[in-house]
mmCIF file of C-alpha atoms in Angstrom:
data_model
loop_
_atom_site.group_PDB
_atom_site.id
_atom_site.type_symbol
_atom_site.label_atom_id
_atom_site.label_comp_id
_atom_site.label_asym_id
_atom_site.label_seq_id
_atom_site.Cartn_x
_atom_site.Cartn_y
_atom_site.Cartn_z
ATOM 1 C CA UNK A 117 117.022 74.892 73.179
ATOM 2 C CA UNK A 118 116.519 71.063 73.654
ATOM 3 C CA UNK A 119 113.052 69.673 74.288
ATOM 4 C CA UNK A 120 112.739 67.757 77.715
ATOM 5 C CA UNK A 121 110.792 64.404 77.196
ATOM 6 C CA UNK A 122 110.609 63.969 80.995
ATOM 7 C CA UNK A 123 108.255 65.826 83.008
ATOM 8 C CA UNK A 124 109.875 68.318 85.598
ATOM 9 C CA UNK A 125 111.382 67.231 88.551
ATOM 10 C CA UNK A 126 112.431 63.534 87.092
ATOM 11 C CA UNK A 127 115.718 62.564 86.807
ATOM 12 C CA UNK A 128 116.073 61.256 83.070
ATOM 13 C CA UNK A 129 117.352 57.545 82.617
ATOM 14 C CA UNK A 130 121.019 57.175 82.123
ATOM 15 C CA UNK A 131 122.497 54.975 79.840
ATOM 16 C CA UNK A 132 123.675 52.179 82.033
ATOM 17 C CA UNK A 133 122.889 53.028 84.877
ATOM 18 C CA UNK A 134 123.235 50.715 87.766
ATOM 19 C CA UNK A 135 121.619 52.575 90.812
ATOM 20 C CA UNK A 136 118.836 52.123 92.637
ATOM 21 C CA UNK A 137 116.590 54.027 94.564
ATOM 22 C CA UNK A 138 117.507 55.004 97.649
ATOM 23 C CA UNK A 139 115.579 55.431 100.899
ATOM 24 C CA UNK A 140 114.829 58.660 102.955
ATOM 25 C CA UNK A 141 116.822 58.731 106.194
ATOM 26 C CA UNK A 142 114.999 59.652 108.693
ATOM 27 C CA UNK A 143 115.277 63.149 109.910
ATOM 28 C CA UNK A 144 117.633 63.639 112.923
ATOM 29 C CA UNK A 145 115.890 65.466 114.979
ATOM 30 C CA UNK A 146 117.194 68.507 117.104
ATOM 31 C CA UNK A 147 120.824 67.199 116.412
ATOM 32 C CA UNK A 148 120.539 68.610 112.587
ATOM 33 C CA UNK A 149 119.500 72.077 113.889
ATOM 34 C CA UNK A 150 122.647 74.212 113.629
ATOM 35 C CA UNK A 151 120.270 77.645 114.592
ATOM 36 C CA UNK A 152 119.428 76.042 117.467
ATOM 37 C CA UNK A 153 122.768 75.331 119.069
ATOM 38 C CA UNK A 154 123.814 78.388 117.549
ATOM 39 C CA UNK A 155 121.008 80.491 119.750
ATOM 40 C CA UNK A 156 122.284 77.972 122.634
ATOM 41 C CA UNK A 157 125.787 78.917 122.124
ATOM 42 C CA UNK A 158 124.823 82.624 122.211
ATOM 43 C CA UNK A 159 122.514 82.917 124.661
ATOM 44 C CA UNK A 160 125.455 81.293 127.194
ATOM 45 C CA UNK A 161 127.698 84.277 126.075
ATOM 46 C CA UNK A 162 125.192 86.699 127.183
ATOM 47 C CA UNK A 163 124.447 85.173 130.448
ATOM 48 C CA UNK A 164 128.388 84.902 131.013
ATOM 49 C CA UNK A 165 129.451 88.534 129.416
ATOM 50 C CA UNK A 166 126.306 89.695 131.883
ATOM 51 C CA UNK A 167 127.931 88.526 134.801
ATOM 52 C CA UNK A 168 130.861 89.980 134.075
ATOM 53 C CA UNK A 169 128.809 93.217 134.066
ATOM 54 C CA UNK A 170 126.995 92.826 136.800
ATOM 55 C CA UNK A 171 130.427 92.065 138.613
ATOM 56 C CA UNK A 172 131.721 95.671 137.479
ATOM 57 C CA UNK A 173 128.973 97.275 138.521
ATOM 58 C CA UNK A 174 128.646 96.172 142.007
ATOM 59 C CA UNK A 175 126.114 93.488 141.786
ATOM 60 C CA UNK A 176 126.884 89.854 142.940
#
Protein backbone atom coordinates (compact mmCIF):
# COMPACT_ATOMS: atom_id res chain seq x y z
CA UNK A 1 0.00 0.00 0.00
CA UNK A 2 1.32 3.53 -0.97
CA UNK A 3 2.16 6.04 1.74
CA UNK A 4 0.05 9.36 1.51
CA UNK A 5 2.37 12.47 1.99
CA UNK A 6 -0.73 14.70 2.23
CA UNK A 7 -2.73 14.86 5.23
CA UNK A 8 -6.43 13.56 4.85
CA UNK A 9 -8.90 15.40 3.22
CA UNK A 10 -6.31 17.42 0.75
CA UNK A 11 -6.42 17.06 -2.67
CA UNK A 12 -2.67 16.24 -3.72
CA UNK A 13 -1.01 18.68 -6.35
CA UNK A 14 -1.27 17.61 -9.90
CA UNK A 15 1.31 17.87 -12.24
CA UNK A 16 0.30 20.86 -14.26
CA UNK A 17 -2.37 21.77 -13.04
CA UNK A 18 -4.00 24.94 -14.06
CA UNK A 19 -7.07 25.37 -11.67
CA UNK A 20 -7.83 27.48 -9.17
CA UNK A 21 -9.80 27.53 -6.25
CA UNK A 22 -13.13 27.92 -6.53
CA UNK A 23 -15.71 29.72 -4.39
CA UNK A 24 -18.70 28.28 -2.34
CA UNK A 25 -22.03 29.16 -3.96
CA UNK A 26 -24.18 30.16 -1.77
CA UNK A 27 -26.79 27.79 -0.62
CA UNK A 28 -30.18 28.10 -2.42
CA UNK A 29 -32.35 28.12 0.01
CA UNK A 30 -35.80 26.24 0.10
CA UNK A 31 -35.49 25.86 -3.79
CA UNK A 32 -32.67 22.96 -3.22
CA UNK A 33 -35.03 21.05 -0.86
CA UNK A 34 -36.44 18.20 -2.96
CA UNK A 35 -38.18 16.58 0.60
CA UNK A 36 -39.83 19.53 0.94
CA UNK A 37 -41.71 19.85 -2.31
CA UNK A 38 -41.91 16.29 -2.20
CA UNK A 39 -44.08 16.48 1.32
CA UNK A 40 -45.83 19.54 -0.64
CA UNK A 41 -46.60 17.44 -3.54
CA UNK A 42 -48.02 14.73 -1.23
CA UNK A 43 -49.75 16.37 1.16
CA UNK A 44 -51.97 18.02 -2.02
CA UNK A 45 -52.78 14.34 -3.02
CA UNK A 46 -54.19 13.65 0.29
CA UNK A 47 -56.23 16.70 0.59
CA UNK A 48 -57.53 15.98 -3.11
CA UNK A 49 -57.91 11.90 -2.80
CA UNK A 50 -59.83 13.10 0.69
CA UNK A 51 -62.27 14.95 -1.07
CA UNK A 52 -62.93 12.51 -3.27
CA UNK A 53 -63.81 10.47 -0.14
CA UNK A 54 -65.62 12.66 1.55
CA UNK A 55 -67.69 13.10 -1.79
CA UNK A 56 -68.52 9.19 -1.68
CA UNK A 57 -69.47 9.22 1.53
CA UNK A 58 -71.98 11.90 1.63
CA UNK A 59 -70.06 14.78 2.93
CA UNK A 60 -69.71 18.08 0.90
Amino acid sequence: MAISLNPPGETPPAEGSISEAHQERADGGIWEHPAFWAGLVLLGSVFFAAFFIARIFGYG
